[in-house]
PDB file of C-alpha atoms and ligand atoms in Angstrom:
ATOM      1  CA  UNK R   1       0.000   0.000   0.000  1.00 51.00           C
ATOM      2  CA  UNK R   2       1.438   3.425  -0.920  1.00 62.00           C
ATOM      3  CA  UNK R   3       2.679   5.535   1.993  1.00 76.00           C
ATOM      4  CA  UNK R   4       0.037   8.197   2.734  1.00 84.00           C
ATOM      5  CA  UNK R   5       1.051  11.848   2.359  1.00 93.00           C
ATOM      6  CA  UNK R   6       1.434  13.560   5.744  1.00 95.00           C
ATOM      7  CA  UNK R   7       0.501  17.180   6.461  1.00 95.00           C
ATOM      8  CA  UNK R   8       2.333  18.889   9.316  1.00 95.00           C
ATOM      9  CA  UNK R   9       1.008  21.992  11.059  1.00 95.00           C
ATOM     10  CA  UNK R  10       3.548  24.837  11.200  1.00 90.00           C
ATOM     11  CA  UNK R  11       2.016  27.087  13.900  1.00 92.00           C
ATOM     12  CA  UNK R  12       4.423  26.110  16.701  1.00 92.00           C
ATOM     13  CA  UNK R  13       8.136  25.541  16.159  1.00 90.00           C
ATOM     14  CA  UNK R  14       9.296  22.231  17.624  1.00 91.00           C
ATOM     15  CA  UNK R  15       5.903  20.982  18.886  1.00 92.00           C
ATOM     16  CA  UNK R  16       2.963  20.177  16.701  1.00 93.00           C
ATOM     17  CA  UNK R  17       0.518  17.830  15.068  1.00 96.00           C
ATOM     18  CA  UNK R  18       0.280  15.948  11.803  1.00 96.00           C
ATOM     19  CA  UNK R  19      -2.552  14.602   9.648  1.00 97.00           C
ATOM     20  CA  UNK R  20      -2.576  11.909   7.023  1.00 97.00           C
ATOM     21  CA  UNK R  21      -3.857  13.345   3.752  1.00 97.00           C
ATOM     22  CA  UNK R  22      -6.279  10.711   2.469  1.00 97.00           C
ATOM     23  CA  UNK R  23      -7.297  12.978  -0.388  1.00 97.00           C
ATOM     24  CA  UNK R  24      -6.371  16.527  -1.320  1.00 97.00           C
ATOM     25  CA  UNK R  25      -9.715  18.143  -2.137  1.00 97.00           C
ATOM     26  CA  UNK R  26      -8.563  21.628  -3.093  1.00 96.00           C
ATOM     27  CA  UNK R  27      -5.507  23.841  -2.917  1.00 97.00           C
ATOM     28  CA  UNK R  28      -5.203  27.500  -3.911  1.00 96.00           C
ATOM     29  CA  UNK R  29      -2.951  30.440  -3.278  1.00 96.00           C
ATOM     30  CA  UNK R  30      -5.579  33.136  -2.807  1.00 94.00           C
ATOM     31  CA  UNK R  31      -4.742  36.846  -2.903  1.00 93.00           C
ATOM     32  CA  UNK R  32      -4.028  36.636   0.846  1.00 95.00           C
ATOM     33  CA  UNK R  33      -3.291  33.063   1.985  1.00 95.00           C
ATOM     34  CA  UNK R  34      -2.306  29.553   0.976  1.00 96.00           C
ATOM     35  CA  UNK R  35      -5.501  27.522   1.370  1.00 96.00           C
ATOM     36  CA  UNK R  36      -5.716  23.725   1.461  1.00 97.00           C
ATOM     37  CA  UNK R  37      -8.708  21.461   2.073  1.00 97.00           C
ATOM     38  CA  UNK R  38      -8.013  17.739   2.457  1.00 98.00           C
ATOM     39  CA  UNK R  39      -9.752  14.595   3.691  1.00 98.00           C
ATOM     40  CA  UNK R  40      -8.477  12.899   6.875  1.00 98.00           C
ATOM     41  CA  UNK R  41      -9.720   9.525   8.084  1.00 96.00           C
ATOM     42  CA  UNK R  42     -10.268  10.747  11.687  1.00 97.00           C
ATOM     43  CA  UNK R  43     -11.398  14.365  11.255  1.00 98.00           C
ATOM     44  CA  UNK R  44     -13.205  14.444   7.926  1.00 98.00           C
ATOM     45  CA  UNK R  45     -12.412  17.465   5.787  1.00 98.00           C
ATOM     46  CA  UNK R  46      -9.684  19.751   7.172  1.00 98.00           C
ATOM     47  CA  UNK R  47      -9.090  23.350   6.059  1.00 97.00           C
ATOM     48  CA  UNK R  48      -5.776  25.081   6.704  1.00 97.00           C
ATOM     49  CA  UNK R  49      -4.495  28.551   5.876  1.00 96.00           C
ATOM     50  CA  UNK R  50      -0.761  29.244   5.591  1.00 96.00           C
ATOM     51  CA  UNK R  51       0.038  25.885   7.211  1.00 95.00           C
ATOM     52  CA  UNK R  52      -2.244  26.385  10.240  1.00 95.00           C
ATOM     53  CA  UNK R  53      -5.364  24.282  10.882  1.00 96.00           C
ATOM     54  CA  UNK R  54      -8.446  26.516  10.762  1.00 97.00           C
ATOM     55  CA  UNK R  55     -11.221  23.990  11.066  1.00 98.00           C
ATOM     56  CA  UNK R  56     -12.141  20.328  10.693  1.00 98.00           C
ATOM     57  CA  UNK R  57     -15.555  18.777  10.061  1.00 98.00           C
ATOM     58  CA  UNK R  58     -15.319  16.550  13.121  1.00 98.00           C
ATOM     59  CA  UNK R  59     -14.580  19.074  15.902  1.00 98.00           C
ATOM     60  CA  UNK R  60     -15.671  22.467  14.494  1.00 98.00           C
ATOM     61  CA  UNK R  61     -18.962  22.324  16.431  1.00 98.00           C
ATOM     62  CA  UNK R  62     -17.180  22.853  19.764  1.00 98.00           C
ATOM     63  CA  UNK R  63     -15.539  26.097  18.657  1.00 98.00           C
ATOM     64  CA  UNK R  64     -18.486  27.542  16.747  1.00 98.00           C
ATOM     65  CA  UNK R  65     -21.093  26.727  19.410  1.00 98.00           C
ATOM     66  CA  UNK R  66     -18.966  28.297  22.151  1.00 98.00           C
ATOM     67  CA  UNK R  67     -18.074  31.396  20.114  1.00 98.00           C
ATOM     68  CA  UNK R  68     -21.734  32.134  19.286  1.00 98.00           C
ATOM     69  CA  UNK R  69     -24.097  30.817  21.984  1.00 98.00           C
ATOM     70  CA  UNK R  70     -22.036  32.093  24.939  1.00 99.00           C
ATOM     71  CA  UNK R  71     -22.138  35.794  23.881  1.00 99.00           C
ATOM     72  CA  UNK R  72     -25.608  35.631  22.289  1.00 98.00           C
ATOM     73  CA  UNK R  73     -27.301  33.943  25.272  1.00 98.00           C
ATOM     74  CA  UNK R  74     -25.363  36.127  27.712  1.00 98.00           C
ATOM     75  CA  UNK R  75     -26.571  39.229  25.854  1.00 98.00           C
ATOM     76  CA  UNK R  76     -30.140  37.961  25.748  1.00 98.00           C
ATOM     77  CA  UNK R  77     -31.560  40.354  23.162  1.00 98.00           C
ATOM     78  CA  UNK R  78     -28.968  40.745  20.406  1.00 98.00           C
ATOM     79  CA  UNK R  79     -30.459  41.934  17.140  1.00 98.00           C
ATOM     80  CA  UNK R  80     -27.333  42.888  15.139  1.00 98.00           C
ATOM     81  CA  UNK R  81     -24.254  40.638  14.975  1.00 99.00           C
ATOM     82  CA  UNK R  82     -20.858  41.288  13.353  1.00 99.00           C
ATOM     83  CA  UNK R  83     -18.552  38.382  12.460  1.00 98.00           C
ATOM     84  CA  UNK R  84     -14.961  39.280  11.620  1.00 98.00           C
ATOM     85  CA  UNK R  85     -13.292  36.567   9.538  1.00 98.00           C
ATOM     86  CA  UNK R  86     -15.303  33.372   9.643  1.00 98.00           C
ATOM     87  CA  UNK R  87     -14.893  32.622   5.943  1.00 97.00           C
ATOM     88  CA  UNK R  88     -15.681  28.920   6.352  1.00 98.00           C
ATOM     89  CA  UNK R  89     -19.267  29.892   7.210  1.00 98.00           C
ATOM     90  CA  UNK R  90     -19.792  27.783  10.347  1.00 98.00           C
ATOM     91  CA  UNK R  91     -19.881  30.789  12.709  1.00 98.00           C
ATOM     92  CA  UNK R  92     -22.571  32.277  10.474  1.00 98.00           C
ATOM     93  CA  UNK R  93     -24.451  28.960  10.581  1.00 98.00           C
ATOM     94  CA  UNK R  94     -24.565  29.027  14.373  1.00 98.00           C
ATOM     95  CA  UNK R  95     -25.534  32.724  14.583  1.00 98.00           C
ATOM     96  CA  UNK R  96     -28.383  32.129  12.116  1.00 98.00           C
ATOM     97  CA  UNK R  97     -29.907  29.627  14.561  1.00 98.00           C
ATOM     98  CA  UNK R  98     -30.856  32.573  16.806  1.00 98.00           C
ATOM     99  CA  UNK R  99     -34.245  33.577  15.405  1.00 97.00           C
ATOM    100  CA  UNK R 100     -34.275  36.928  17.244  1.00 97.00           C
ATOM    101  CA  UNK R 101     -31.123  38.094  15.451  1.00 98.00           C
ATOM    102  CA  UNK R 102     -32.252  40.434  12.662  1.00 98.00           C
ATOM    103  CA  UNK R 103     -29.002  41.408  10.889  1.00 98.00           C
ATOM    104  CA  UNK R 104     -25.661  39.620  10.444  1.00 98.00           C
ATOM    105  CA  UNK R 105     -22.647  41.253   8.785  1.00 98.00           C
ATOM    106  CA  UNK R 106     -19.545  39.164   8.070  1.00 98.00           C
ATOM    107  CA  UNK R 107     -16.314  40.987   7.233  1.00 98.00           C
ATOM    108  CA  UNK R 108     -13.870  38.572   5.630  1.00 98.00           C
ATOM    109  CA  UNK R 109     -10.584  39.714   4.067  1.00 98.00           C
ATOM    110  CA  UNK R 110     -10.275  36.793   1.648  1.00 97.00           C
ATOM    111  CA  UNK R 111     -13.115  36.198  -0.817  1.00 97.00           C
ATOM    112  CA  UNK R 112     -11.387  32.963  -1.825  1.00 96.00           C
ATOM    113  CA  UNK R 113     -11.977  31.410   1.586  1.00 97.00           C
ATOM    114  CA  UNK R 114     -15.716  32.048   1.273  1.00 97.00           C
ATOM    115  CA  UNK R 115     -15.849  30.758  -2.307  1.00 97.00           C
ATOM    116  CA  UNK R 116     -13.806  27.617  -1.742  1.00 96.00           C
ATOM    117  CA  UNK R 117     -15.346  26.715   1.637  1.00 97.00           C
ATOM    118  CA  UNK R 118     -18.868  27.111   0.234  1.00 97.00           C
ATOM    119  CA  UNK R 119     -17.936  24.578  -2.424  1.00 97.00           C
ATOM    120  CA  UNK R 120     -15.583  22.182  -0.619  1.00 97.00           C
ATOM    121  CA  UNK R 121     -16.742  22.504   3.045  1.00 97.00           C
ATOM    122  CA  UNK R 122     -20.517  22.681   2.469  1.00 97.00           C
ATOM    123  CA  UNK R 123     -21.374  21.230   5.905  1.00 97.00           C
ATOM    124  CA  UNK R 124     -19.780  24.250   7.587  1.00 98.00           C
ATOM    125  CA  UNK R 125     -22.045  26.962   6.159  1.00 98.00           C
ATOM    126  CA  UNK R 126     -24.933  24.480   5.603  1.00 98.00           C
ATOM    127  CA  UNK R 127     -26.912  27.012   3.578  1.00 97.00           C
ATOM    128  CA  UNK R 128     -26.347  29.927   5.982  1.00 98.00           C
ATOM    129  CA  UNK R 129     -24.917  32.093   3.205  1.00 97.00           C
ATOM    130  CA  UNK R 130     -28.459  32.187   1.749  1.00 97.00           C
ATOM    131  CA  UNK R 131     -29.980  33.564   4.968  1.00 98.00           C
ATOM    132  CA  UNK R 132     -31.725  36.893   4.092  1.00 98.00           C
ATOM    133  CA  UNK R 133     -30.287  38.454   7.290  1.00 98.00           C
ATOM    134  CA  UNK R 134     -26.742  37.919   6.038  1.00 98.00           C
ATOM    135  CA  UNK R 135     -24.516  40.602   4.524  1.00 98.00           C
ATOM    136  CA  UNK R 136     -20.967  39.842   3.317  1.00 98.00           C
ATOM    137  CA  UNK R 137     -18.242  42.505   3.235  1.00 98.00           C
ATOM    138  CA  UNK R 138     -14.857  41.628   1.728  1.00 98.00           C
ATOM    139  CA  UNK R 139     -12.504  43.880   3.683  1.00 98.00           C
ATOM    140  CA  UNK R 140      -9.826  43.897   6.377  1.00 98.00           C
ATOM    141  CA  UNK R 141     -11.732  43.746   9.655  1.00 98.00           C
ATOM    142  CA  UNK R 142      -9.670  46.505  11.251  1.00 98.00           C
ATOM    143  CA  UNK R 143     -10.645  48.920   8.466  1.00 98.00           C
ATOM    144  CA  UNK R 144     -14.321  48.007   8.705  1.00 98.00           C
ATOM    145  CA  UNK R 145     -14.690  48.518  12.466  1.00 98.00           C
ATOM    146  CA  UNK R 146     -12.909  51.871  12.246  1.00 98.00           C
ATOM    147  CA  UNK R 147     -14.937  53.166   9.299  1.00 98.00           C
ATOM    148  CA  UNK R 148     -18.455  51.723   9.561  1.00 98.00           C
ATOM    149  CA  UNK R 149     -21.360  53.807  10.810  1.00 97.00           C
ATOM    150  CA  UNK R 150     -23.204  50.601  11.726  1.00 98.00           C
ATOM    151  CA  UNK R 151     -23.575  49.485  15.351  1.00 98.00           C
ATOM    152  CA  UNK R 152     -23.762  45.921  16.658  1.00 98.00           C
ATOM    153  CA  UNK R 153     -24.845  44.081  19.810  1.00 98.00           C
ATOM    154  CA  UNK R 154     -22.324  41.220  19.524  1.00 99.00           C
ATOM    155  CA  UNK R 155     -18.998  41.150  17.657  1.00 98.00           C
ATOM    156  CA  UNK R 156     -17.342  37.767  17.079  1.00 98.00           C
ATOM    157  CA  UNK R 157     -13.737  37.830  15.841  1.00 98.00           C
ATOM    158  CA  UNK R 158     -13.330  34.445  14.185  1.00 98.00           C
ATOM    159  CA  UNK R 159      -9.880  35.172  12.857  1.00 95.00           C
ATOM    160  CA  UNK R 160      -6.667  33.361  12.113  1.00 93.00           C
ATOM    161  CA  UNK R 161      -3.727  33.586  14.503  1.00 94.00           C
ATOM    162  CA  UNK R 162      -1.817  36.887  14.804  1.00 93.00           C
ATOM    163  CA  UNK R 163       0.422  36.112  11.810  1.00 91.00           C
ATOM    164  CA  UNK R 164      -0.157  37.307   8.250  1.00 92.00           C
ATOM    165  CA  UNK R 165      -3.545  38.951   7.601  1.00 94.00           C
ATOM    166  CA  UNK R 166      -4.792  37.987  11.075  1.00 95.00           C
ATOM    167  CA  UNK R 167      -2.183  40.140  12.801  1.00 96.00           C
ATOM    168  CA  UNK R 168      -4.258  43.318  12.466  1.00 96.00           C
ATOM    169  CA  UNK R 169      -7.099  41.705  14.428  1.00 97.00           C
ATOM    170  CA  UNK R 170      -5.016  41.597  17.614  1.00 97.00           C
ATOM    171  CA  UNK R 171      -4.140  45.310  17.649  1.00 97.00           C
ATOM    172  CA  UNK R 172      -5.388  48.191  19.776  1.00 98.00           C
ATOM    173  CA  UNK R 173      -6.613  49.802  16.562  1.00 98.00           C
ATOM    174  CA  UNK R 174      -8.934  46.862  15.981  1.00 98.00           C
ATOM    175  CA  UNK R 175     -10.128  46.625  19.576  1.00 98.00           C
ATOM    176  CA  UNK R 176     -10.822  50.364  19.705  1.00 98.00           C
ATOM    177  CA  UNK R 177     -12.802  50.067  16.485  1.00 98.00           C
ATOM    178  CA  UNK R 178     -14.852  47.214  17.949  1.00 98.00           C
ATOM    179  CA  UNK R 179     -15.599  49.227  21.070  1.00 98.00           C
ATOM    180  CA  UNK R 180     -16.652  52.111  18.814  1.00 97.00           C
ATOM    181  CA  UNK R 181     -19.226  50.074  16.882  1.00 97.00           C
ATOM    182  CA  UNK R 182     -20.710  48.142  19.797  1.00 98.00           C
ATOM    183  CA  UNK R 183     -24.116  49.203  21.124  1.00 98.00           C
ATOM    184  CA  UNK R 184     -24.688  49.857  24.839  1.00 97.00           C
ATOM    185  CA  UNK R 185     -24.554  46.471  26.610  1.00 97.00           C
ATOM    186  CA  UNK R 186     -22.656  44.948  23.671  1.00 98.00           C
ATOM    187  CA  UNK R 187     -20.249  41.994  23.851  1.00 98.00           C
ATOM    188  CA  UNK R 188     -16.966  41.404  21.996  1.00 98.00           C
ATOM    189  CA  UNK R 189     -15.497  37.894  21.792  1.00 98.00           C
ATOM    190  CA  UNK R 190     -12.447  36.665  19.871  1.00 98.00           C
ATOM    191  CA  UNK R 191     -10.492  33.475  19.373  1.00 98.00           C
ATOM    192  CA  UNK R 192      -7.290  34.098  21.332  1.00 98.00           C
ATOM    193  CA  UNK R 193      -5.252  30.931  20.877  1.00 97.00           C
ATOM    194  CA  UNK R 194      -4.307  27.963  23.032  1.00 97.00           C
ATOM    195  CA  UNK R 195      -3.128  29.668  26.218  1.00 97.00           C
ATOM    196  CA  UNK R 196      -0.651  26.926  27.212  1.00 97.00           C
ATOM    197  CA  UNK R 197       1.325  27.606  24.022  1.00 96.00           C
ATOM    198  CA  UNK R 198       0.209  31.173  23.172  1.00 96.00           C
ATOM    199  CA  UNK R 199       0.024  32.733  26.645  1.00 97.00           C
ATOM    200  CA  UNK R 200       1.651  35.992  25.544  1.00 97.00           C
ATOM    201  CA  UNK R 201      -1.144  36.498  23.015  1.00 97.00           C
ATOM    202  CA  UNK R 202      -3.751  36.245  25.764  1.00 98.00           C
ATOM    203  CA  UNK R 203      -1.794  38.618  28.013  1.00 98.00           C
ATOM    204  CA  UNK R 204      -1.369  41.129  25.171  1.00 98.00           C
ATOM    205  CA  UNK R 205      -5.039  40.982  24.176  1.00 98.00           C
ATOM    206  CA  UNK R 206      -6.121  41.415  27.800  1.00 98.00           C
ATOM    207  CA  UNK R 207      -3.855  44.453  28.224  1.00 98.00           C
ATOM    208  CA  UNK R 208      -5.014  46.115  24.984  1.00 98.00           C
ATOM    209  CA  UNK R 209      -8.715  45.345  25.459  1.00 98.00           C
ATOM    210  CA  UNK R 210      -8.602  46.738  28.998  1.00 98.00           C
ATOM    211  CA  UNK R 211      -7.965  50.208  27.533  1.00 98.00           C
ATOM    212  CA  UNK R 212     -11.363  50.147  25.812  1.00 98.00           C
ATOM    213  CA  UNK R 213     -13.576  47.860  27.907  1.00 98.00           C
ATOM    214  CA  UNK R 214     -14.195  47.840  31.658  1.00 98.00           C
ATOM    215  CA  UNK R 215     -14.741  44.074  31.936  1.00 98.00           C
ATOM    216  CA  UNK R 216     -12.158  41.953  30.100  1.00 98.00           C
ATOM    217  CA  UNK R 217     -11.683  38.249  30.666  1.00 98.00           C
ATOM    218  CA  UNK R 218     -11.569  34.916  28.871  1.00 98.00           C
ATOM    219  CA  UNK R 219     -13.625  31.799  28.636  1.00 98.00           C
ATOM    220  CA  UNK R 220     -12.377  28.473  27.347  1.00 98.00           C
ATOM    221  CA  UNK R 221     -13.030  25.188  25.635  1.00 98.00           C
ATOM    222  CA  UNK R 222     -10.802  22.380  24.433  1.00 98.00           C
ATOM    223  CA  UNK R 223     -10.945  21.869  20.682  1.00 98.00           C
ATOM    224  CA  UNK R 224      -8.824  18.835  19.743  1.00 98.00           C
ATOM    225  CA  UNK R 225      -7.315  20.274  16.560  1.00 97.00           C
ATOM    226  CA  UNK R 226      -6.385  23.596  18.181  1.00 97.00           C
ATOM    227  CA  UNK R 227      -3.462  21.679  19.494  1.00 93.00           C
ATOM    228  CA  UNK R 228      -1.974  21.997  22.995  1.00 95.00           C
ATOM    229  CA  UNK R 229      -4.858  22.291  25.443  1.00 96.00           C
ATOM    230  CA  UNK R 230      -7.737  24.684  26.064  1.00 98.00           C
ATOM    231  CA  UNK R 231      -8.402  27.512  23.625  1.00 98.00           C
ATOM    232  CA  UNK R 232      -9.081  30.858  25.293  1.00 98.00           C
ATOM    233  CA  UNK R 233     -11.763  33.152  23.920  1.00 98.00           C
ATOM    234  CA  UNK R 234     -11.342  36.840  24.716  1.00 98.00           C
ATOM    235  CA  UNK R 235     -14.411  38.409  26.335  1.00 98.00           C
ATOM    236  CA  UNK R 236     -14.843  42.194  26.550  1.00 98.00           C
ATOM    237  CA  UNK R 237     -17.854  44.293  27.622  1.00 98.00           C
ATOM    238  CA  UNK R 238     -18.684  47.340  29.697  1.00 98.00           C
ATOM    239  CA  UNK R 239     -21.242  45.368  31.728  1.00 96.00           C
ATOM    240  CA  UNK R 240     -19.678  42.826  34.155  1.00 97.00           C
ATOM    241  CA  UNK R 241     -23.076  41.243  34.827  1.00 97.00           C
ATOM    242  CA  UNK R 242     -23.043  39.850  31.298  1.00 98.00           C
ATOM    243  CA  UNK R 243     -20.564  37.158  32.324  1.00 97.00           C
ATOM    244  CA  UNK R 244     -22.210  36.430  35.684  1.00 97.00           C
ATOM    245  CA  UNK R 245     -25.488  34.825  34.596  1.00 98.00           C
ATOM    246  CA  UNK R 246     -26.470  31.757  36.549  1.00 98.00           C
ATOM    247  CA  UNK R 247     -27.321  28.418  34.962  1.00 98.00           C
ATOM    248  CA  UNK R 248     -31.050  28.880  35.554  1.00 98.00           C
ATOM    249  CA  UNK R 249     -31.147  32.143  33.584  1.00 98.00           C
ATOM    250  CA  UNK R 250     -29.122  30.671  30.745  1.00 98.00           C
ATOM    251  CA  UNK R 251     -31.261  27.495  30.764  1.00 98.00           C
ATOM    252  CA  UNK R 252     -34.372  29.609  30.316  1.00 98.00           C
ATOM    253  CA  UNK R 253     -32.819  31.529  27.411  1.00 98.00           C
ATOM    254  CA  UNK R 254     -31.353  28.359  25.850  1.00 98.00           C
ATOM    255  CA  UNK R 255     -34.765  26.672  25.968  1.00 98.00           C
ATOM    256  CA  UNK R 256     -36.551  29.744  24.597  1.00 98.00           C
ATOM    257  CA  UNK R 257     -34.076  29.901  21.705  1.00 98.00           C
ATOM    258  CA  UNK R 258     -34.932  26.294  20.855  1.00 98.00           C
ATOM    259  CA  UNK R 259     -31.269  25.353  20.381  1.00 97.00           C
ATOM    260  CA  UNK R 260     -30.031  21.757  20.141  1.00 96.00           C
ATOM    261  CA  UNK R 261     -26.242  21.656  20.634  1.00 98.00           C
ATOM    262  CA  UNK R 262     -23.537  18.989  20.740  1.00 98.00           C
ATOM    263  CA  UNK R 263     -21.116  20.822  23.032  1.00 98.00           C
ATOM    264  CA  UNK R 264     -22.765  23.957  24.439  1.00 98.00           C
ATOM    265  CA  UNK R 265     -25.107  23.757  27.430  1.00 98.00           C
ATOM    266  CA  UNK R 266     -25.820  26.352  30.150  1.00 98.00           C
ATOM    267  CA  UNK R 267     -23.686  24.571  32.758  1.00 98.00           C
ATOM    268  CA  UNK R 268     -20.667  24.478  30.466  1.00 98.00           C
ATOM    269  CA  UNK R 269     -21.303  28.146  29.590  1.00 98.00           C
ATOM    270  CA  UNK R 270     -20.920  29.134  33.236  1.00 98.00           C
ATOM    271  CA  UNK R 271     -18.008  26.746  33.830  1.00 98.00           C
ATOM    272  CA  UNK R 272     -16.127  27.983  30.747  1.00 98.00           C
ATOM    273  CA  UNK R 273     -15.274  31.259  32.497  1.00 98.00           C
ATOM    274  CA  UNK R 274     -13.208  29.352  35.089  1.00 98.00           C
ATOM    275  CA  UNK R 275      -9.562  29.720  34.059  1.00 98.00           C
ATOM    276  CA  UNK R 276      -6.357  27.861  34.998  1.00 98.00           C
ATOM    277  CA  UNK R 277      -4.278  29.500  37.707  1.00 98.00           C
ATOM    278  CA  UNK R 278      -1.210  29.884  35.476  1.00 98.00           C
ATOM    279  CA  UNK R 279      -3.250  32.052  33.118  1.00 98.00           C
ATOM    280  CA  UNK R 280      -4.778  34.088  35.951  1.00 98.00           C
ATOM    281  CA  UNK R 281      -1.274  34.648  37.346  1.00 98.00           C
ATOM    282  CA  UNK R 282      -0.008  35.772  33.926  1.00 98.00           C
ATOM    283  CA  UNK R 283      -2.948  38.156  33.461  1.00 97.00           C
ATOM    284  CA  UNK R 284      -2.472  39.770  36.861  1.00 96.00           C
ATOM    285  CA  UNK R 285       1.337  39.992  36.638  1.00 92.00           C
TER     286      UNK R 285
HETATM  287  N1  SAM E   1     -11.411  28.894  13.758  1.00 62.72           N
HETATM  288  C1  SAM E   1     -10.189  29.437  13.198  1.00 62.72           C
HETATM  289  C2  SAM E   1      -9.196  29.727  14.282  1.00 62.72           C
HETATM  290  O1  SAM E   1      -9.598  29.751  15.427  1.00 62.72           O
HETATM  291  O2  SAM E   1      -8.015  29.892  13.943  1.00 62.72           O
HETATM  292  C3  SAM E   1     -10.511  30.635  12.341  1.00 62.72           C
HETATM  293  C4  SAM E   1     -11.243  30.206  11.121  1.00 62.72           C
HETATM  294  S1  SAM E   1     -11.677  31.372   9.920  1.00 62.72           S
HETATM  295  C5  SAM E   1     -11.352  30.439   8.514  1.00 62.72           C
HETATM  296  C6  SAM E   1     -10.396  32.584   9.960  1.00 62.72           C
HETATM  297  C7  SAM E   1     -10.695  33.619   8.905  1.00 62.72           C
HETATM  298  O3  SAM E   1     -10.118  34.890   9.249  1.00 62.72           O
HETATM  299  C8  SAM E   1     -10.139  33.282   7.505  1.00 62.72           C
HETATM  300  O4  SAM E   1     -11.213  33.125   6.614  1.00 62.72           O
HETATM  301  C9  SAM E   1      -9.260  34.489   7.154  1.00 62.72           C
HETATM  302  O5  SAM E   1      -9.291  34.793   5.783  1.00 62.72           O
HETATM  303  C10 SAM E   1      -9.894  35.561   8.013  1.00 62.72           C
HETATM  304  N2  SAM E   1      -9.037  36.733   8.271  1.00 62.72           N
HETATM  305  C11 SAM E   1      -7.719  36.751   8.576  1.00 62.72           C
HETATM  306  N3  SAM E   1      -7.294  38.018   8.758  1.00 62.72           N
HETATM  307  C12 SAM E   1      -8.391  38.830   8.573  1.00 62.72           C
HETATM  308  C13 SAM E   1      -8.595  40.245   8.626  1.00 62.72           C
HETATM  309  N4  SAM E   1      -7.575  41.067   8.927  1.00 62.72           N
HETATM  310  N5  SAM E   1      -9.839  40.731   8.393  1.00 62.72           N
HETATM  311  C14 SAM E   1     -10.870  39.879   8.110  1.00 62.72           C
HETATM  312  N6  SAM E   1     -10.742  38.527   8.032  1.00 62.72           N
HETATM  313  C15 SAM E   1      -9.503  38.014   8.267  1.00 62.72           C
END
């Protein structure tokens, strides 16, 4: 039997993960990134950008459920949602499940990611791109949040890591722009890396966000293919109560929203704000 091709992630020097490539589905150098989508016997279809795993069919639900239902159920009455990045469409899919949301804007820098994921990762967007509430803007997210006159109740930064085009989405300029276009009582969340391996990124985001928001913290979930332990999600609002809901309140909202999830539940929502001591120590240093 021929030796299967192996694909090695390049995010961390000297410590990483590999995937067998059972079939290369698509590869393209877009205007911004090197995109590959391949089949893997354990994870289904895998999409990577510039050598870094972005999403896999098998475990994407954990990340997308936690990045949408935590802020949306914490907010309780979000009508307008902004997704930065998110080109694979799964974040949009999860936001669309909230029937009370009236308007969703997605600002994605790379039109190729949207085009190729719609075609080769159809289970991610699952038709969400056809939702009448959806508006796509092809633009650098930092430019959009600093120029738009629109306001939002929840902003979800579903970006790559702070290398290449994603770098601008971890800057004070971006965070200030997000604060500027959030409504009163709004919530900002962002993927902020695996804190065991990317602790500095969490510390830097916390420091920068604290200039613009009065309540900055993280919540977490373990996503197997975001290698190295729990992923931290940045959380920033000007209303501390928004991250202090009890399970009963969230259960009521979860039930009213009619959501069926495979990872998210109200108990895990509350528990996800508990952080490891090494991270708390680093944030308070
Ligand atoms: N779940 C992944 C993670 O946690 O790393 C992110 C997935 S999603 C595919 C990341 C998206 O961010 C990509 O589609 C990429 O093109 C987009 N992106 C990167 N930099 C951006 C920027 N400055 N403005 C808008 N979108 C950006």
